[in-house]
Coordinates of C-alpha atoms in Angstrom, one line a residue:
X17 CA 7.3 17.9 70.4
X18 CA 4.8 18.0 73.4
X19 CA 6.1 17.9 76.8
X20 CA 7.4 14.0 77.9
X21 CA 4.5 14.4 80.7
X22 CA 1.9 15.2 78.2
X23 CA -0.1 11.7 76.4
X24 CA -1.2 11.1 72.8
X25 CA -4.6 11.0 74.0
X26 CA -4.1 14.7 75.7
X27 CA -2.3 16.2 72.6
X28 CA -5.1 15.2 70.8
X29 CA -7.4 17.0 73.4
X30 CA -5.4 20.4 72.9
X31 CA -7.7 23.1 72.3
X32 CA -8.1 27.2 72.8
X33 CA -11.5 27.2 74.5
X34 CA -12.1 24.8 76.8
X35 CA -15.2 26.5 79.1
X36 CA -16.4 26.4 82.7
X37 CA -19.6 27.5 84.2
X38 CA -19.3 29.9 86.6
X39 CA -22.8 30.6 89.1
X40 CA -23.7 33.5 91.7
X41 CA -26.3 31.5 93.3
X42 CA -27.6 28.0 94.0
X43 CA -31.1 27.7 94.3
X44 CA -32.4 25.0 95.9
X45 CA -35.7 23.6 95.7
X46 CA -36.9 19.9 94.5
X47 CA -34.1 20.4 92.9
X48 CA -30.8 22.6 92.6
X49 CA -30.2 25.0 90.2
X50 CA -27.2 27.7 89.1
X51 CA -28.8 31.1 89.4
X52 CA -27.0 34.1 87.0
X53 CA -24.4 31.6 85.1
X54 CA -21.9 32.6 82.7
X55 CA -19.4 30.7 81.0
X56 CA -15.7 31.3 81.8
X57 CA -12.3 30.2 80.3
X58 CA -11.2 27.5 82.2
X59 CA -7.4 27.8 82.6
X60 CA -7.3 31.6 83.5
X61 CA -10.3 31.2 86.0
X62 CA -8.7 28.1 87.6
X63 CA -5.4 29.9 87.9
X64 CA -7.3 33.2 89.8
X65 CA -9.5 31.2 92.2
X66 CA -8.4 27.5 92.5
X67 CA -8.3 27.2 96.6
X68 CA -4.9 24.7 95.3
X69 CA -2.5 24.7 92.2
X70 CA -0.1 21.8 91.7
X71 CA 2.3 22.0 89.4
X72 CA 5.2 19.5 87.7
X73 CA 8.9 20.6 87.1
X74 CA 7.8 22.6 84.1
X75 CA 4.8 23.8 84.7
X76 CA 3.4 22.0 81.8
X77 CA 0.7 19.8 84.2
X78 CA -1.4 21.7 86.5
X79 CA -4.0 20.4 88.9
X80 CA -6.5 22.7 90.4
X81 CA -8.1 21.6 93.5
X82 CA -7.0 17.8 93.4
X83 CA -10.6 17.7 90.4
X84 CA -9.0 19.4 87.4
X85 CA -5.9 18.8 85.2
X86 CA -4.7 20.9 82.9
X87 CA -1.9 20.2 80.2
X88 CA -0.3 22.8 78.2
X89 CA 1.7 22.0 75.2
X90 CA 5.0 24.4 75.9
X91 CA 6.7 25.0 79.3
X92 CA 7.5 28.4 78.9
X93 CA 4.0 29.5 78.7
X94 CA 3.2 27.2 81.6
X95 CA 5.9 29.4 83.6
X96 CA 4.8 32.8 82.2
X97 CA 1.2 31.8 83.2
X98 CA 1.6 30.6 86.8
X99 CA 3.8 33.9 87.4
X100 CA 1.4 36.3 85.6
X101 CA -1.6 34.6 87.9
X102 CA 0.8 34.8 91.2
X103 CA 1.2 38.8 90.5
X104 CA -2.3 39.3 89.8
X105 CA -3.6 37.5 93.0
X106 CA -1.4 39.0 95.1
X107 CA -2.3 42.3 94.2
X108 CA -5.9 41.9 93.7
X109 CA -5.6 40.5 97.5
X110 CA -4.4 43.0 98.7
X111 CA -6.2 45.7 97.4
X112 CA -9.0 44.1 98.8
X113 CA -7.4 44.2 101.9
X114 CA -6.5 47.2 102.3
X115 CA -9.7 48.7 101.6
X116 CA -12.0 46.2 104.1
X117 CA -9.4 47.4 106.5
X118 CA -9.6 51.5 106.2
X119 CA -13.9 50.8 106.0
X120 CA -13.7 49.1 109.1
X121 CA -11.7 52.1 110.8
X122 CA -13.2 54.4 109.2
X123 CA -17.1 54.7 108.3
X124 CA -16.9 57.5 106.3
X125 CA -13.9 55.9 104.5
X126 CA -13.9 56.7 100.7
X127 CA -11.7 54.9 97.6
X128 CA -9.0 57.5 97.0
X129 CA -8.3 58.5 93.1
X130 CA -4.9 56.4 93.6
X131 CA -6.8 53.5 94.2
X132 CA -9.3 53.8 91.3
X133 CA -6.7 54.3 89.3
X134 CA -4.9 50.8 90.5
X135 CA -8.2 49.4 90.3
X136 CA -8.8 50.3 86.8
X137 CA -4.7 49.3 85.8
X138 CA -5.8 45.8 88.1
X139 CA -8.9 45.3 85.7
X140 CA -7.2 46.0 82.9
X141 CA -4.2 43.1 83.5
X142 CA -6.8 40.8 84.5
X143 CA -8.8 41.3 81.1
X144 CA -6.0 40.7 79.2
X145 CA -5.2 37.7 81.1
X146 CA -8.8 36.1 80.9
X147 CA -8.5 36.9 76.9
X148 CA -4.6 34.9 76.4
X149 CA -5.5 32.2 74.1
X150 CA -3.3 29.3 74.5
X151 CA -4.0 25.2 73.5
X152 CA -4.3 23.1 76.2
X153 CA -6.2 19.9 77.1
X154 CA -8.7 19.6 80.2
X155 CA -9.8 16.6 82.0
X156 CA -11.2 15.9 85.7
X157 CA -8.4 14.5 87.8
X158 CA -10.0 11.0 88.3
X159 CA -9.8 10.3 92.2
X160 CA -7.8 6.5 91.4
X161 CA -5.1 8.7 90.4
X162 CA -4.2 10.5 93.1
X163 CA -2.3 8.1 95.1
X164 CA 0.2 8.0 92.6
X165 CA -0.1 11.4 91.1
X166 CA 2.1 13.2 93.6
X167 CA 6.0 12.6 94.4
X168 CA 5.2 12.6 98.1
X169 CA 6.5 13.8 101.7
X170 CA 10.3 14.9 101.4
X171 CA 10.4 14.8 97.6
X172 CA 11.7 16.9 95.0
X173 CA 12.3 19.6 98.2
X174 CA 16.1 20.4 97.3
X175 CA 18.0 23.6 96.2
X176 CA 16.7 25.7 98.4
X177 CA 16.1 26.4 102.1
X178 CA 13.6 29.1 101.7
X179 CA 10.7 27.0 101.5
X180 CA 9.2 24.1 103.2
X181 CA 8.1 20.7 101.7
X182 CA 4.9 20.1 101.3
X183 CA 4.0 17.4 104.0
X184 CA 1.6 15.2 102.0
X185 CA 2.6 16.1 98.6
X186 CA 6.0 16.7 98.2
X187 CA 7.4 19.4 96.1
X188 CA 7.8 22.9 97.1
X189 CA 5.1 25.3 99.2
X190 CA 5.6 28.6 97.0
X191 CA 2.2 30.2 99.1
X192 CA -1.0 29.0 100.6
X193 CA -2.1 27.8 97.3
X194 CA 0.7 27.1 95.2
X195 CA 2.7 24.0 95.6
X196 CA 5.8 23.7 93.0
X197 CA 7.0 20.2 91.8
X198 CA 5.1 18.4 93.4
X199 CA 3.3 16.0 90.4
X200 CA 4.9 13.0 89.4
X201 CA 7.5 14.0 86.3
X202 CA 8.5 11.3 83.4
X203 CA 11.7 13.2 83.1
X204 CA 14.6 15.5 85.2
X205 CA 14.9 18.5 83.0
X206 CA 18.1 20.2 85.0
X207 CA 19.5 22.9 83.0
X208 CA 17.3 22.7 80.2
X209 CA 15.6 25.0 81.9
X210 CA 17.6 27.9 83.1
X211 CA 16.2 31.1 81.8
X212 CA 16.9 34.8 81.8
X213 CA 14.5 36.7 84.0
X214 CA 14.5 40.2 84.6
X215 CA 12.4 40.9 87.8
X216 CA 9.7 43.5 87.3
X217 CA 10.2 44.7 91.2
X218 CA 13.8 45.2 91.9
X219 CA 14.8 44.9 88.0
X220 CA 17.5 42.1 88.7
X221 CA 18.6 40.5 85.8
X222 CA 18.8 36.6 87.1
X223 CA 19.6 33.0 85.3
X224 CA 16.8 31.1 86.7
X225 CA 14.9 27.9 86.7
X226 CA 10.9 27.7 87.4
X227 CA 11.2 27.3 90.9
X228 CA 13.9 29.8 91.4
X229 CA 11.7 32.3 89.5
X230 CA 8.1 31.8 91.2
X231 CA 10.4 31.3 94.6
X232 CA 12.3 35.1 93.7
X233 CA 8.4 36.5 93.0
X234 CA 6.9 35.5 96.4
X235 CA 9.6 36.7 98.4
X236 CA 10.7 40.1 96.0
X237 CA 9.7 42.9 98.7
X238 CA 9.2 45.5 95.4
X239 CA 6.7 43.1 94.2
X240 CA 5.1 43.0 97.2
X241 CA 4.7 46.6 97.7
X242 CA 3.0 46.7 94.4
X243 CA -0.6 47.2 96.2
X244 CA 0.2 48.5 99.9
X245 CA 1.8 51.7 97.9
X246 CA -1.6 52.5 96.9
X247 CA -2.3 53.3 99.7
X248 CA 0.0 55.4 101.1
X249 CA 0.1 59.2 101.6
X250 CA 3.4 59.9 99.6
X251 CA 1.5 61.2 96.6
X252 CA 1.2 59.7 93.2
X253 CA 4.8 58.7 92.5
X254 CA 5.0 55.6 94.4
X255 CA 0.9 55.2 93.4
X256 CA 2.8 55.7 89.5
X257 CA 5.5 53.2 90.2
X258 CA 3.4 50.5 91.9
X259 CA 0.9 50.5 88.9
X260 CA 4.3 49.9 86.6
X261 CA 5.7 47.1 88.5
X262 CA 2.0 45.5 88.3
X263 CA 2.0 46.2 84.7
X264 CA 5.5 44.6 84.0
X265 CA 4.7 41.3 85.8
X266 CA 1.9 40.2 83.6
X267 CA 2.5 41.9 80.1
X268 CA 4.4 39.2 79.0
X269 CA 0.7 37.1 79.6
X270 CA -1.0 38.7 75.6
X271 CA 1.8 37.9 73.6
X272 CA 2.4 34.6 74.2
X273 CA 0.0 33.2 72.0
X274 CA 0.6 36.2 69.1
X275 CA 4.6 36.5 69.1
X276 CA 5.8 32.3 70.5
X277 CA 7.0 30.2 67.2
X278 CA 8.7 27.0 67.0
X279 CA 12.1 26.7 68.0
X280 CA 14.4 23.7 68.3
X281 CA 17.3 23.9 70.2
X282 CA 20.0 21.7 69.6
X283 CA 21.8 22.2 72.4
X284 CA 19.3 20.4 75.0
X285 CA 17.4 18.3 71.6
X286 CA 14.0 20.4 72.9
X287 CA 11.2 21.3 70.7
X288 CA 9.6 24.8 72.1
X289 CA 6.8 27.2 71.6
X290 CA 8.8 31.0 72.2
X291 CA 9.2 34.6 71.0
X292 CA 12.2 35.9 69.7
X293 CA 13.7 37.2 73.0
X294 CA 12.8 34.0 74.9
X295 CA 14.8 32.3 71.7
X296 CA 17.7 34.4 72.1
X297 CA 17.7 34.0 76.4
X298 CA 17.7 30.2 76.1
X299 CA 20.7 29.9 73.4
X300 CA 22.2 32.6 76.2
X301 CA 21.6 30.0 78.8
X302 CA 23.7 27.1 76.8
X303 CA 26.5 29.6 76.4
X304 CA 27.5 30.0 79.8

């Protein structure tokens, strides 16, 4: 069964390869055209480069820049792919930072073999994200709909004191695009959703909910090492171990679609979409 959040008419618009047109140029002249377009796969690409994600309690609605909505049938793949996006943004950012800053100290400044090699392990990730296939439906967020779309100021803000509210929204600020919770929900979830989570950074084995998961990745200081190290002068160990946390935190991304099955759990009366070890973590989450 879909998500409570998720309509007939959207289950009926579920679909592997919904497309978006990406452009280098604009070229205006009587009249405007996209100069060098490609076509993209529209979740992935709104997850890298949407200015602002909104998400519900399960990550199974996502808004990108208050004009897209995305759907997804499951909310474990929801969760898997707003993490996997997190990680691979935050070290593509970086990277990029770190290299505009050592070229503007240093003319002469060259890209070190560490950093090609976490450039080609960054590409690689990012492929394999771009080439997940997962059903989902796609529609534009219809303007009429967004007074009522979000919980609002104060709202849905509880359970933890390391992030702020959004002010307008509601729901949690996770970073300066993400905001968790924040959608209008049909349903509480609660436990439901408590899942074990091993972090790829300080490899802490935790019982978590969404929030307490994409909360424990923003603030995880070994995750956020995972492209500064590159460009240390330590040698290649930390460049080795940096590259493996980066690995970790999106692997799960290209076997969702090839290992998840159906599930029903009895316990919380859910229908899901998981792979065996996500199976065997939820009936571990009823048995505490």
């Amino acid at each position: 069964a879909a998500p409570p959040d998720i309509s007939l008419r959207q289950q009926q618009k579920m679909a592997r390869h919904h497309e978006l047109i990406a452009f280098v140029d604009l070229l205006e002249t009587n009249k405007p055209y996209f100069v060098n377009n490609t076509r993209v796969p529209a979740l992935q690409t709104l997850l890298l480069f949407a200015h602002s994600l909104d998400t519900n309690f399960d990550c199974t609605r996502i808004v990108a820049d208050e004009w897209l909505e995305v759907c997804l049938s499951d909310a474990a793949s929801g969760e898997q792919l707003i993490s996997s996006a997190q990680q691979l943004r935050s070290s593509w950012g970086k990277l990029l930072d770190t290299q505009l800053q050592a070229g503007d100290n240093d003319i002469s400044f060259r890209i070190t073999a560490r950093q090609q090699d976490h450039q080609r392990v960054l590409a690689q990730k990012l492929a394999e994200f771009l080439d997940c296939s997962l059903s989902y439906s796609l529609r534009k967020f219809p303007s009429s709909e967004l007074k009522t779309a979000y919980v609002g100021a104060d709202a849905n803000t509880e359970n933890t004191s390391s992030l702020l509210g959004h002010p307008v929204k509601g729901g949690l600020v996770v970073n300066d695009y993400l905001t968790f919770n924040c959608l209008q929900s049909t349903e509480e979830y609660g436990g439901a959703l408590l899942r074990f989570w091993k972090c790829p950074g300080c490899e802490t084995s935790l019982l978590v909910t969404p929030a307490d998961r994409l909360i424990h990745e923003e603030m995880c200081p070994d995750l956020q090492t995972t492209a500064t190290a590159t460009h240390g002068a330590d040698g290649s160990d930390s460049q080795e171990l940096s590259e493996g946390r980066m690995v970790a935190a999106v692997s799960d991304v290209s076997t969702l679609s090839s290992l998840a099955q159906s599930y029903h759990c009895s316990a919380c009366d859910e229908d899901y979409s998981l792979t065996p070890t996500q199976i065997l973590q939820h009936k571990k989450s009823h048995a505490k």
